[in-house]
C-alpha cells in the first residue's frame, strides 16, 4: 500500500505514462507499411530510447528531470506528427 502511495505522489507516474506512450508509438510504427517512413521513425525512436532509460533508472535532480521529460514529451509529439503525415518523410525529420 505504501509503495502505491509513493508511486502516485512521486514523478514516477508521469515517467510511466511517457514509457507507455513510447511503447504504443513504437508498436504503431512497427506496423507501418511504407518501409522508408518506418525506418526514419524507428531511428527517431531509437535516439529517444536512452533518455527514457535515464528517466526510469537514474536518480536525477528536479531540474534535470523536468528538462528530460520535456524533451521526451516534445519528441514523442514530433514523432506522432510525422506518423500522421503522408507517405513521404521530410529530410529534416530523419536527421
Short mmCIF file of N, CA and C in Angstrom, two decimals:
data_model
loop_
_atom_site.label_atom_id
_atom_site.label_comp_id
_atom_site.label_asym_id
_atom_site.label_seq_id
_atom_site.Cartn_x
_atom_site.Cartn_y
_atom_site.Cartn_z
N UNK A 1 0.82 -1.19 0.00
CA UNK A 1 0.00 0.00 0.00
C UNK A 1 0.86 1.26 0.00
N UNK A 2 1.88 1.23 0.84
CA UNK A 2 2.77 2.38 0.94
C UNK A 2 3.52 2.62 -0.38
N UNK A 3 3.86 1.53 -1.05
CA UNK A 3 4.55 1.65 -2.34
C UNK A 3 3.65 2.32 -3.38
N UNK A 4 2.36 2.00 -3.37
CA UNK A 4 1.43 2.62 -4.31
C UNK A 4 1.31 4.12 -4.06
N UNK A 5 1.27 4.49 -2.79
CA UNK A 5 1.18 5.91 -2.45
C UNK A 5 2.43 6.64 -2.92
N UNK A 6 3.58 6.04 -2.70
CA UNK A 6 4.83 6.66 -3.16
C UNK A 6 4.86 6.79 -4.68
N UNK A 7 4.36 5.75 -5.37
CA UNK A 7 4.35 5.76 -6.83
C UNK A 7 3.49 6.90 -7.36
N UNK A 8 2.29 7.09 -6.80
CA UNK A 8 1.37 8.11 -7.30
C UNK A 8 1.81 9.52 -6.97
N UNK A 9 2.50 9.72 -5.86
CA UNK A 9 2.89 11.06 -5.49
C UNK A 9 4.30 11.43 -5.91
N UNK A 10 5.05 10.47 -6.41
CA UNK A 10 6.37 10.80 -6.94
C UNK A 10 6.22 11.12 -8.43
N UNK A 11 7.30 11.47 -9.07
CA UNK A 11 7.26 11.76 -10.50
C UNK A 11 7.26 10.51 -11.35
N UNK A 12 7.29 9.35 -10.72
CA UNK A 12 7.36 8.08 -11.46
C UNK A 12 6.11 7.82 -12.28
N UNK A 13 4.98 8.31 -11.84
CA UNK A 13 3.74 8.08 -12.57
C UNK A 13 3.82 8.72 -13.96
N UNK A 14 4.34 9.92 -14.02
CA UNK A 14 4.47 10.61 -15.30
C UNK A 14 5.47 9.90 -16.21
N UNK A 15 6.56 9.41 -15.62
CA UNK A 15 7.56 8.68 -16.40
C UNK A 15 6.95 7.38 -16.93
N UNK A 16 6.16 6.73 -16.11
CA UNK A 16 5.46 5.51 -16.53
C UNK A 16 4.54 5.81 -17.71
N UNK A 17 3.84 6.94 -17.67
CA UNK A 17 2.96 7.33 -18.77
C UNK A 17 3.73 7.61 -20.05
N UNK A 18 4.90 8.24 -19.92
CA UNK A 18 5.72 8.50 -21.09
C UNK A 18 6.21 7.19 -21.71
N UNK A 19 6.61 6.24 -20.87
CA UNK A 19 7.07 4.94 -21.37
C UNK A 19 5.93 4.21 -22.08
N UNK A 20 4.75 4.29 -21.52
CA UNK A 20 3.58 3.64 -22.11
C UNK A 20 3.28 4.24 -23.48
N UNK A 21 3.34 5.56 -23.57
CA UNK A 21 3.09 6.24 -24.84
C UNK A 21 4.18 5.89 -25.86
N UNK A 22 5.43 5.84 -25.40
CA UNK A 22 6.55 5.47 -26.27
C UNK A 22 6.33 4.06 -26.85
N UNK A 23 5.92 3.13 -26.00
CA UNK A 23 5.70 1.75 -26.45
C UNK A 23 4.56 1.67 -27.45
N UNK A 24 3.47 2.42 -27.23
CA UNK A 24 2.35 2.43 -28.17
C UNK A 24 2.79 2.95 -29.53
N UNK A 25 3.55 4.04 -29.52
CA UNK A 25 4.02 4.62 -30.77
C UNK A 25 4.95 3.64 -31.49
N UNK A 26 5.82 2.99 -30.73
CA UNK A 26 6.76 2.02 -31.31
C UNK A 26 6.00 0.88 -31.98
N UNK A 27 4.98 0.35 -31.33
CA UNK A 27 4.18 -0.72 -31.93
C UNK A 27 3.48 -0.25 -33.20
N UNK A 28 2.97 0.97 -33.17
CA UNK A 28 2.29 1.51 -34.35
C UNK A 28 3.28 1.69 -35.51
N UNK A 29 4.48 2.16 -35.20
CA UNK A 29 5.49 2.36 -36.24
C UNK A 29 5.92 1.03 -36.83
N UNK A 30 6.00 -0.01 -36.00
CA UNK A 30 6.39 -1.33 -36.49
C UNK A 30 5.39 -1.88 -37.50
N UNK A 31 4.15 -1.43 -37.43
CA UNK A 31 3.12 -1.88 -38.37
C UNK A 31 3.03 -1.03 -39.63
N UNK A 32 3.84 0.02 -39.73
CA UNK A 32 3.82 0.88 -40.92
C UNK A 32 4.17 0.06 -42.16
N UNK A 33 3.49 0.32 -43.26
CA UNK A 33 3.77 -0.41 -44.50
C UNK A 33 4.87 0.26 -45.31
N UNK A 34 4.94 1.57 -45.27
CA UNK A 34 5.96 2.30 -46.01
C UNK A 34 7.31 2.11 -45.32
N UNK A 35 8.19 1.35 -45.95
CA UNK A 35 9.45 0.97 -45.31
C UNK A 35 10.35 2.17 -45.04
N UNK A 36 10.42 3.10 -45.97
CA UNK A 36 11.28 4.27 -45.79
C UNK A 36 10.81 5.12 -44.60
N UNK A 37 9.51 5.30 -44.50
CA UNK A 37 8.96 6.07 -43.39
C UNK A 37 9.18 5.33 -42.07
N UNK A 38 8.97 4.02 -42.09
CA UNK A 38 9.16 3.21 -40.88
C UNK A 38 10.59 3.30 -40.37
N UNK A 39 11.56 3.21 -41.28
CA UNK A 39 12.97 3.27 -40.88
C UNK A 39 13.29 4.64 -40.28
N UNK A 40 12.78 5.69 -40.88
CA UNK A 40 13.03 7.04 -40.35
C UNK A 40 12.44 7.23 -38.97
N UNK A 41 11.21 6.76 -38.79
CA UNK A 41 10.57 6.89 -37.47
C UNK A 41 11.26 6.02 -36.42
N UNK A 42 11.71 4.83 -36.82
CA UNK A 42 12.42 3.97 -35.87
C UNK A 42 13.75 4.59 -35.45
N UNK A 43 14.40 5.28 -36.37
CA UNK A 43 15.64 5.99 -36.00
C UNK A 43 15.35 7.08 -34.96
N UNK A 44 14.27 7.80 -35.17
CA UNK A 44 13.91 8.85 -34.22
C UNK A 44 13.60 8.24 -32.84
N UNK A 45 12.90 7.11 -32.83
CA UNK A 45 12.58 6.44 -31.57
C UNK A 45 13.83 5.88 -30.91
N UNK A 46 14.75 5.36 -31.71
CA UNK A 46 16.00 4.82 -31.16
C UNK A 46 16.84 5.92 -30.50
N UNK A 47 16.77 7.12 -31.03
CA UNK A 47 17.51 8.23 -30.42
C UNK A 47 16.87 8.65 -29.10
N UNK A 48 15.60 8.39 -28.95
CA UNK A 48 14.87 8.77 -27.74
C UNK A 48 15.00 7.73 -26.62
N UNK A 49 15.28 6.50 -26.98
CA UNK A 49 15.34 5.40 -26.00
C UNK A 49 16.31 5.64 -24.84
N UNK A 50 17.55 6.09 -25.07
CA UNK A 50 18.46 6.31 -23.93
C UNK A 50 17.93 7.33 -22.92
N UNK A 51 17.21 8.33 -23.40
CA UNK A 51 16.63 9.31 -22.49
C UNK A 51 15.52 8.69 -21.64
N UNK A 52 14.74 7.80 -22.23
CA UNK A 52 13.71 7.10 -21.47
C UNK A 52 14.34 6.25 -20.38
N UNK A 53 15.39 5.54 -20.73
CA UNK A 53 16.08 4.68 -19.75
C UNK A 53 16.67 5.52 -18.63
N UNK A 54 17.25 6.66 -18.97
CA UNK A 54 17.81 7.55 -17.96
C UNK A 54 16.74 8.02 -16.98
N UNK A 55 15.58 8.39 -17.50
CA UNK A 55 14.48 8.83 -16.64
C UNK A 55 14.03 7.72 -15.70
N UNK A 56 13.97 6.50 -16.23
CA UNK A 56 13.46 5.39 -15.44
C UNK A 56 14.44 4.89 -14.38
N UNK A 57 15.72 4.87 -14.71
CA UNK A 57 16.66 4.16 -13.87
C UNK A 57 17.54 5.04 -12.99
N UNK A 58 17.75 6.29 -13.35
CA UNK A 58 18.68 7.11 -12.60
C UNK A 58 17.95 8.14 -11.75
N UNK A 59 18.54 8.44 -10.63
CA UNK A 59 18.02 9.49 -9.74
C UNK A 59 18.61 10.81 -10.21
N UNK A 60 17.77 11.70 -10.73
CA UNK A 60 18.23 12.98 -11.25
C UNK A 60 17.69 14.11 -10.38
N UNK A 61 18.32 15.26 -10.48
CA UNK A 61 17.80 16.42 -9.77
C UNK A 61 16.50 16.87 -10.43
N UNK A 62 15.75 17.70 -9.73
CA UNK A 62 14.44 18.14 -10.23
C UNK A 62 14.51 18.84 -11.57
N UNK A 63 15.50 19.72 -11.72
CA UNK A 63 15.63 20.46 -12.98
C UNK A 63 15.99 19.57 -14.14
N UNK A 64 16.92 18.64 -13.90
CA UNK A 64 17.31 17.72 -14.97
C UNK A 64 16.16 16.81 -15.37
N UNK A 65 15.41 16.36 -14.38
CA UNK A 65 14.26 15.50 -14.67
C UNK A 65 13.23 16.25 -15.50
N UNK A 66 12.95 17.50 -15.13
CA UNK A 66 11.98 18.30 -15.88
C UNK A 66 12.43 18.50 -17.32
N UNK A 67 13.70 18.84 -17.51
CA UNK A 67 14.22 19.06 -18.87
C UNK A 67 14.11 17.79 -19.71
N UNK A 68 14.48 16.67 -19.11
CA UNK A 68 14.45 15.41 -19.84
C UNK A 68 13.01 15.00 -20.17
N UNK A 69 12.08 15.20 -19.24
CA UNK A 69 10.67 14.89 -19.50
C UNK A 69 10.14 15.77 -20.63
N UNK A 70 10.49 17.04 -20.62
CA UNK A 70 10.04 17.95 -21.66
C UNK A 70 10.59 17.53 -23.02
N UNK A 71 11.87 17.15 -23.05
CA UNK A 71 12.49 16.71 -24.30
C UNK A 71 11.81 15.44 -24.83
N UNK A 72 11.56 14.48 -23.94
CA UNK A 72 10.93 13.23 -24.35
C UNK A 72 9.51 13.49 -24.85
N UNK A 73 8.76 14.29 -24.10
CA UNK A 73 7.37 14.59 -24.48
C UNK A 73 7.31 15.29 -25.84
N UNK A 74 8.19 16.28 -26.06
CA UNK A 74 8.17 17.00 -27.34
C UNK A 74 8.62 16.10 -28.48
N UNK A 75 9.56 15.21 -28.22
CA UNK A 75 10.00 14.28 -29.26
C UNK A 75 8.88 13.31 -29.63
N UNK A 76 8.14 12.84 -28.64
CA UNK A 76 7.02 11.94 -28.93
C UNK A 76 5.95 12.66 -29.75
N UNK A 77 5.69 13.91 -29.44
CA UNK A 77 4.72 14.68 -30.22
C UNK A 77 5.20 14.88 -31.66
N UNK A 78 6.50 15.13 -31.83
CA UNK A 78 7.06 15.29 -33.17
C UNK A 78 6.93 13.99 -33.97
N UNK A 79 7.19 12.87 -33.32
CA UNK A 79 7.08 11.57 -34.00
C UNK A 79 5.63 11.29 -34.37
N UNK A 80 4.70 11.61 -33.48
CA UNK A 80 3.27 11.44 -33.79
C UNK A 80 2.88 12.27 -35.01
N UNK A 81 3.39 13.50 -35.07
CA UNK A 81 3.11 14.36 -36.21
C UNK A 81 3.66 13.79 -37.50
N UNK A 82 4.85 13.22 -37.44
CA UNK A 82 5.43 12.60 -38.63
C UNK A 82 4.63 11.37 -39.07
N UNK A 83 4.06 10.66 -38.10
CA UNK A 83 3.26 9.48 -38.44
C UNK A 83 2.00 9.88 -39.17
N UNK A 84 1.41 11.01 -38.81
CA UNK A 84 0.17 11.45 -39.43
C UNK A 84 0.39 12.01 -40.83
N UNK A 85 1.62 12.41 -41.11
CA UNK A 85 1.92 12.93 -42.45
C UNK A 85 1.75 11.86 -43.49
N UNK A 86 1.81 12.29 -44.74
CA UNK A 86 1.69 11.37 -45.87
C UNK A 86 2.87 10.42 -45.95
N UNK A 87 2.94 9.65 -47.02
CA UNK A 87 3.98 8.64 -47.16
C UNK A 87 5.39 9.21 -47.28
N UNK A 88 5.53 10.40 -47.83
CA UNK A 88 6.87 10.98 -47.98
C UNK A 88 7.29 11.62 -46.66
N UNK A 89 8.51 11.35 -46.25
CA UNK A 89 9.00 11.89 -44.99
C UNK A 89 10.00 12.99 -45.29
N UNK A 90 9.95 14.05 -44.52
CA UNK A 90 10.85 15.16 -44.76
C UNK A 90 12.28 14.78 -44.40
N UNK A 91 13.24 15.37 -45.07
CA UNK A 91 14.65 15.08 -44.82
C UNK A 91 15.07 15.60 -43.45
N UNK A 92 14.43 16.65 -42.97
CA UNK A 92 14.79 17.24 -41.68
C UNK A 92 14.47 16.29 -40.53
N UNK A 93 13.40 15.54 -40.64
CA UNK A 93 12.97 14.67 -39.55
C UNK A 93 13.83 13.42 -39.41
N UNK A 94 14.50 13.02 -40.49
CA UNK A 94 15.30 11.79 -40.46
C UNK A 94 16.62 12.01 -39.73
N UNK A 95 17.11 13.24 -39.71
CA UNK A 95 18.41 13.51 -39.10
C UNK A 95 18.57 12.97 -37.75
#
